Amino acid sequence: LERLPANIKTAIVKYVTRVYGGFHNDEIFSFILPMDLIKLNLSGSTVTGKTLEAIGGTCKLLQTLRLSGAVYKFTEKDLLELIPKLQKLEVLQISKCDAVSDNLLMYVAEHCPAINMIDVSGCKNITDESFEYFSKTNIERLNLANTNITDNFLQNLGKSEFAKSIEEINITDCNITDRGLSFLQWDKMKYIGFSGC
């Protein structure tokens, strides 16, 4: 498997994730990863610390990483060790994961200058503190649905330069009131999701 051309490896990765619902064997996964992979969707896969280590060790050009819907078998430490290796990352989607916290967003802000979309919906360890890290990025699309942000996050957002880059924000099912919603720049955003607030 290691000797296969990169285009064949990429085709196998896409096929396994689409047809078989993902990878569930770290050894095969690590052999099949092509170095020039730009997009990786592991939704439905079993993602372990070894999976993340393989991604970080091989996929230096990765721009999109989607892990939502995966079976998470990794720690916060595993995730934090991965992020500095993905300096070209533009899109990160990882939802309903206990290993995701404000620390992850700090690492993304520090190591992923091209990041423009983050989806951490359902990650209960995301709090108002995360605003400090988001504000250091050029994120255009932000999904914080069902996290532990409050009106304070939106108040800080409304006062910041960072608000100018945000085109879409989803804060559905967060502890947000009308007061918090009043801080958003409604006329400048293309989408604001706020049901359940």
C-alpha positions as YAML, in Angstrom:
chain: A
units: angstrom
residues:
- id: 1
  name: LEU
  ca: [0.00, 0.00, 0.00]
- id: 2
  name: GLU
  ca: [2.83, 2.42, 0.81]
- id: 3
  name: ARG
  ca: [4.13, 2.28, -2.77]
- id: 4
  name: LEU
  ca: [0.87, 3.22, -4.44]
- id: 5
  name: PRO
  ca: [0.88, 6.53, -6.34]
- id: 6
  name: ALA
  ca: [-0.62, 9.50, -4.47]
- id: 7
  name: ASN
  ca: [-3.61, 9.79, -6.82]
- id: 8
  name: ILE
  ca: [-4.55, 6.14, -6.19]
- id: 9
  name: LYS
  ca: [-4.20, 6.62, -2.43]
- id: 10
  name: THR
  ca: [-6.44, 9.70, -2.60]
- id: 11
  name: ALA
  ca: [-9.04, 7.74, -4.58]
- id: 12
  name: ILE
  ca: [-8.95, 4.92, -2.01]
- id: 13
  name: VAL
  ca: [-9.39, 7.36, 0.89]
- id: 14
  name: LYS
  ca: [-12.41, 8.94, -0.82]
- id: 15
  name: TYR
  ca: [-13.89, 5.56, -1.72]
- id: 16
  name: VAL
  ca: [-13.54, 4.07, 1.76]
- id: 17
  name: THR
  ca: [-15.03, 7.13, 3.45]
- id: 18
  name: ARG
  ca: [-17.97, 7.35, 1.03]
- id: 19
  name: VAL
  ca: [-18.82, 3.70, 0.43]
- id: 20
  name: TYR
  ca: [-17.74, 2.00, 3.65]
- id: 21
  name: GLY
  ca: [-18.51, 4.84, 6.03]
- id: 22
  name: GLY
  ca: [-14.92, 5.49, 7.03]
- id: 23
  name: PHE
  ca: [-11.75, 3.90, 8.32]
- id: 24
  name: HIS
  ca: [-11.65, 1.73, 11.41]
- id: 25
  name: ASN
  ca: [-8.08, 0.41, 11.21]
- id: 26
  name: ASP
  ca: [-5.20, 2.76, 12.05]
- id: 27
  name: GLU
  ca: [-2.55, 0.63, 10.38]
- id: 28
  name: ILE
  ca: [-4.27, 0.57, 6.99]
- id: 29
  name: PHE
  ca: [-5.18, 4.24, 7.32]
- id: 30
  name: SER
  ca: [-1.57, 5.29, 7.94]
- id: 31
  name: PHE
  ca: [-0.34, 3.34, 4.88]
- id: 32
  name: ILE
  ca: [-2.98, 4.77, 2.58]
- id: 33
  name: LEU
  ca: [-2.60, 8.48, 3.42]
- id: 34
  name: PRO
  ca: [-1.07, 10.42, 0.52]
- id: 35
  name: MET
  ca: [1.31, 13.26, 1.35]
- id: 36
  name: ASP
  ca: [-0.43, 15.69, -1.00]
- id: 37
  name: LEU
  ca: [-3.93, 15.20, 0.45]
- id: 38
  name: ILE
  ca: [-5.78, 18.52, 0.68]
- id: 39
  name: LYS
  ca: [-9.22, 17.46, 1.99]
- id: 40
  name: LEU
  ca: [-9.94, 14.70, 4.48]
- id: 41
  name: ASN
  ca: [-13.39, 13.72, 5.70]
- id: 42
  name: LEU
  ca: [-13.31, 11.09, 8.42]
- id: 43
  name: SER
  ca: [-16.98, 11.40, 9.40]
- id: 44
  name: GLY
  ca: [-18.10, 7.91, 10.34]
- id: 45
  name: SER
  ca: [-14.54, 6.71, 10.93]
- id: 46
  name: THR
  ca: [-13.02, 5.63, 14.20]
- id: 47
  name: VAL
  ca: [-10.49, 8.36, 14.97]
- id: 48
  name: THR
  ca: [-7.80, 7.55, 17.51]
- id: 49
  name: GLY
  ca: [-4.64, 9.23, 18.69]
- id: 50
  name: LYS
  ca: [-2.76, 7.14, 16.12]
- id: 51
  name: THR
  ca: [-5.11, 8.38, 13.39]
- id: 52
  name: LEU
  ca: [-4.32, 11.98, 14.30]
- id: 53
  name: GLU
  ca: [-0.60, 11.19, 14.51]
- id: 54
  name: ALA
  ca: [-0.71, 9.71, 10.99]
- id: 55
  name: ILE
  ca: [-2.50, 12.79, 9.65]
- id: 56
  name: GLY
  ca: [-0.01, 15.16, 11.28]
- id: 57
  name: GLY
  ca: [2.98, 13.15, 10.13]
- id: 58
  name: THR
  ca: [1.84, 12.80, 6.53]
- id: 59
  name: CYS
  ca: [-0.64, 15.47, 5.45]
- id: 60
  name: LYS
  ca: [1.28, 18.75, 5.71]
- id: 61
  name: LEU
  ca: [-0.77, 20.29, 2.87]
- id: 62
  name: LEU
  ca: [-4.16, 19.49, 4.43]
- id: 63
  name: GLN
  ca: [-6.63, 22.38, 4.07]
- id: 64
  name: THR
  ca: [-9.87, 20.71, 5.17]
- id: 65
  name: LEU
  ca: [-10.32, 18.29, 8.07]
- id: 66
  name: ARG
  ca: [-13.79, 17.01, 8.86]
- id: 67
  name: LEU
  ca: [-14.19, 14.74, 11.87]
- id: 68
  name: SER
  ca: [-17.85, 15.35, 12.76]
- id: 69
  name: GLY
  ca: [-19.79, 12.15, 13.19]
- id: 70
  name: ALA
  ca: [-16.66, 10.12, 13.87]
- id: 71
  name: VAL
  ca: [-16.16, 7.77, 16.78]
- id: 72
  name: TYR
  ca: [-13.73, 9.78, 18.88]
- id: 73
  name: LYS
  ca: [-11.07, 7.73, 20.65]
- id: 74
  name: PHE
  ca: [-8.44, 10.39, 21.21]
- id: 75
  name: THR
  ca: [-7.54, 12.84, 23.94]
- id: 76
  name: GLU
  ca: [-7.29, 16.60, 23.97]
- id: 77
  name: LYS
  ca: [-3.50, 16.16, 24.04]
- id: 78
  name: ASP
  ca: [-3.63, 14.10, 20.81]
- id: 79
  name: LEU
  ca: [-5.64, 16.84, 19.13]
- id: 80
  name: LEU
  ca: [-3.38, 19.63, 20.38]
- id: 81
  name: GLU
  ca: [-0.31, 17.79, 19.06]
- id: 82
  name: LEU
  ca: [-1.91, 17.57, 15.61]
- id: 83
  name: ILE
  ca: [-2.83, 21.23, 15.08]
- id: 84
  name: PRO
  ca: [0.70, 22.74, 14.83]
- id: 85
  name: LYS
  ca: [1.41, 20.30, 11.99]
- id: 86
  name: LEU
  ca: [-1.54, 21.56, 9.90]
- id: 87
  name: GLN
  ca: [-0.39, 25.08, 9.10]
- id: 88
  name: LYS
  ca: [-2.34, 25.23, 5.82]
- id: 89
  name: LEU
  ca: [-5.64, 24.30, 7.47]
- id: 90
  name: GLU
  ca: [-8.60, 26.41, 6.30]
- id: 91
  name: VAL
  ca: [-11.59, 24.33, 7.44]
- id: 92
  name: LEU
  ca: [-11.92, 22.42, 10.72]
- id: 93
  name: GLN
  ca: [-15.11, 20.57, 11.56]
- id: 94
  name: ILE
  ca: [-15.27, 18.52, 14.74]
- id: 95
  name: SER
  ca: [-18.57, 18.39, 16.59]
- id: 96
  name: LYS
  ca: [-19.89, 16.79, 19.76]
- id: 97
  name: CYS
  ca: [-16.40, 15.96, 20.98]
- id: 98
  name: ASP
  ca: [-15.38, 16.10, 24.65]
- id: 99
  name: ALA
  ca: [-11.70, 16.48, 23.67]
- id: 100
  name: VAL
  ca: [-12.43, 19.87, 22.09]
- id: 101
  name: SER
  ca: [-12.01, 22.87, 24.37]
- id: 102
  name: ASP
  ca: [-10.95, 26.49, 24.25]
- id: 103
  name: ASN
  ca: [-7.36, 25.17, 24.16]
- id: 104
  name: LEU
  ca: [-7.94, 23.74, 20.68]
- id: 105
  name: LEU
  ca: [-9.05, 27.14, 19.43]
- id: 106
  name: MET
  ca: [-5.96, 28.74, 20.96]
- id: 107
  name: TYR
  ca: [-3.78, 26.28, 19.00]
- id: 108
  name: VAL
  ca: [-5.71, 26.85, 15.78]
- id: 109
  name: ALA
  ca: [-5.33, 30.63, 16.14]
- id: 110
  name: GLU
  ca: [-1.59, 30.27, 16.77]
- id: 111
  name: HIS
  ca: [-0.74, 27.68, 14.11]
- id: 112
  name: CYS
  ca: [-3.32, 27.89, 11.31]
- id: 113
  name: PRO
  ca: [-3.16, 31.39, 9.76]
- id: 114
  name: ALA
  ca: [-5.37, 30.41, 6.80]
- id: 115
  name: ILE
  ca: [-8.28, 29.14, 8.93]
- id: 116
  name: ASN
  ca: [-11.60, 30.59, 7.72]
- id: 117
  name: MET
  ca: [-14.20, 28.07, 8.92]
- id: 118
  name: ILE
  ca: [-14.56, 26.33, 12.27]
- id: 119
  name: ASP
  ca: [-17.41, 24.06, 13.32]
- id: 120
  name: VAL
  ca: [-17.21, 22.98, 16.95]
- id: 121
  name: SER
  ca: [-20.96, 22.57, 17.40]
- id: 122
  name: GLY
  ca: [-21.96, 20.43, 20.35]
- id: 123
  name: CYS
  ca: [-18.54, 20.74, 21.99]
- id: 124
  name: LYS
  ca: [-19.54, 21.62, 25.54]
- id: 125
  name: ASN
  ca: [-16.02, 22.67, 26.58]
- id: 126
  name: ILE
  ca: [-16.16, 25.71, 24.28]
- id: 127
  name: THR
  ca: [-16.83, 28.80, 26.41]
- id: 128
  name: ASP
  ca: [-16.74, 32.58, 26.22]
- id: 129
  name: GLU
  ca: [-12.98, 32.38, 26.74]
- id: 130
  name: SER
  ca: [-12.67, 31.11, 23.16]
- id: 131
  name: PHE
  ca: [-13.47, 34.60, 21.84]
- id: 132
  name: GLU
  ca: [-9.93, 35.69, 22.67]
- id: 133
  name: TYR
  ca: [-8.60, 33.09, 20.22]
- id: 134
  name: PHE
  ca: [-11.19, 33.58, 17.48]
- id: 135
  name: SER
  ca: [-10.43, 37.28, 17.44]
- id: 136
  name: LYS
  ca: [-6.88, 36.51, 16.27]
- id: 137
  name: THR
  ca: [-8.12, 34.85, 13.07]
- id: 138
  name: ASN
  ca: [-9.87, 35.75, 9.82]
- id: 139
  name: ILE
  ca: [-12.69, 33.28, 10.29]
- id: 140
  name: GLU
  ca: [-15.66, 33.88, 8.01]
- id: 141
  name: ARG
  ca: [-17.87, 30.96, 9.09]
- id: 142
  name: LEU
  ca: [-18.26, 29.93, 12.71]
- id: 143
  name: ASN
  ca: [-20.52, 27.21, 14.09]
- id: 144
  name: LEU
  ca: [-20.81, 27.36, 17.87]
- id: 145
  name: ALA
  ca: [-24.26, 25.75, 18.12]
- id: 146
  name: ASN
  ca: [-24.91, 23.91, 21.38]
- id: 147
  name: THR
  ca: [-21.71, 25.08, 23.08]
- id: 148
  name: ASN
  ca: [-21.34, 26.97, 26.36]
- id: 149
  name: ILE
  ca: [-20.95, 30.47, 24.97]
- id: 150
  name: THR
  ca: [-23.13, 33.25, 26.38]
- id: 151
  name: ASP
  ca: [-24.07, 36.87, 25.72]
- id: 152
  name: ASN
  ca: [-20.54, 37.84, 26.78]
- id: 153
  name: PHE
  ca: [-19.08, 36.15, 23.70]
- id: 154
  name: LEU
  ca: [-21.42, 38.10, 21.42]
- id: 155
  name: GLN
  ca: [-20.78, 41.35, 23.28]
- id: 156
  name: ASN
  ca: [-17.04, 40.94, 22.73]
- id: 157
  name: LEU
  ca: [-17.67, 39.99, 19.11]
- id: 158
  name: GLY
  ca: [-19.81, 43.07, 18.50]
- id: 159
  name: LYS
  ca: [-17.09, 45.39, 19.81]
- id: 160
  name: SER
  ca: [-14.22, 43.81, 17.88]
- id: 161
  name: GLU
  ca: [-12.59, 44.21, 14.48]
- id: 162
  name: PHE
  ca: [-13.02, 40.45, 14.18]
- id: 163
  name: ALA
  ca: [-16.76, 40.99, 13.65]
- id: 164
  name: LYS
  ca: [-16.03, 42.43, 10.20]
- id: 165
  name: SER
  ca: [-14.70, 39.13, 8.88]
- id: 166
  name: ILE
  ca: [-17.61, 36.99, 10.14]
- id: 167
  name: GLU
  ca: [-20.15, 36.23, 7.40]
- id: 168
  name: GLU
  ca: [-21.94, 33.29, 9.04]
- id: 169
  name: ILE
  ca: [-22.42, 32.38, 12.68]
- id: 170
  name: ASN
  ca: [-24.50, 29.63, 14.22]
- id: 171
  name: ILE
  ca: [-25.28, 30.01, 17.92]
- id: 172
  name: THR
  ca: [-28.33, 27.74, 17.97]
- id: 173
  name: ASP
  ca: [-29.12, 26.25, 21.40]
- id: 174
  name: CYS
  ca: [-26.57, 28.40, 23.22]
- id: 175
  name: ASN
  ca: [-27.26, 30.38, 26.39]
- id: 176
  name: ILE
  ca: [-27.91, 33.57, 24.41]
- id: 177
  name: THR
  ca: [-30.59, 36.16, 25.15]
- id: 178
  name: ASP
  ca: [-32.00, 39.08, 23.17]
- id: 179
  name: ARG
  ca: [-29.32, 41.20, 24.80]
- id: 180
  name: GLY
  ca: [-26.59, 39.06, 23.26]
- id: 181
  name: LEU
  ca: [-28.26, 39.01, 19.85]
- id: 182
  name: SER
  ca: [-28.36, 42.82, 19.87]
- id: 183
  name: PHE
  ca: [-24.54, 42.91, 19.66]
- id: 184
  name: LEU
  ca: [-24.43, 41.15, 16.29]
- id: 185
  name: GLN
  ca: [-23.95, 43.15, 13.09]
- id: 186
  name: TRP
  ca: [-27.09, 41.79, 11.44]
- id: 187
  name: ASP
  ca: [-26.76, 43.91, 8.30]
- id: 188
  name: LYS
  ca: [-23.26, 42.57, 7.52]
- id: 189
  name: MET
  ca: [-23.83, 38.85, 8.02]
- id: 190
  name: LYS
  ca: [-25.12, 36.41, 5.42]
- id: 191
  name: TYR
  ca: [-26.38, 33.91, 8.00]
- id: 192
  name: ILE
  ca: [-27.14, 33.95, 11.71]
- id: 193
  name: GLY
  ca: [-28.51, 30.76, 13.25]
- id: 194
  name: PHE
  ca: [-30.05, 31.37, 16.66]
- id: 195
  name: SER
  ca: [-33.02, 29.05, 17.16]
- id: 196
  name: GLY
  ca: [-33.35, 27.71, 20.67]
- id: 197
  name: CYS
  ca: [-31.77, 30.81, 22.21]
...
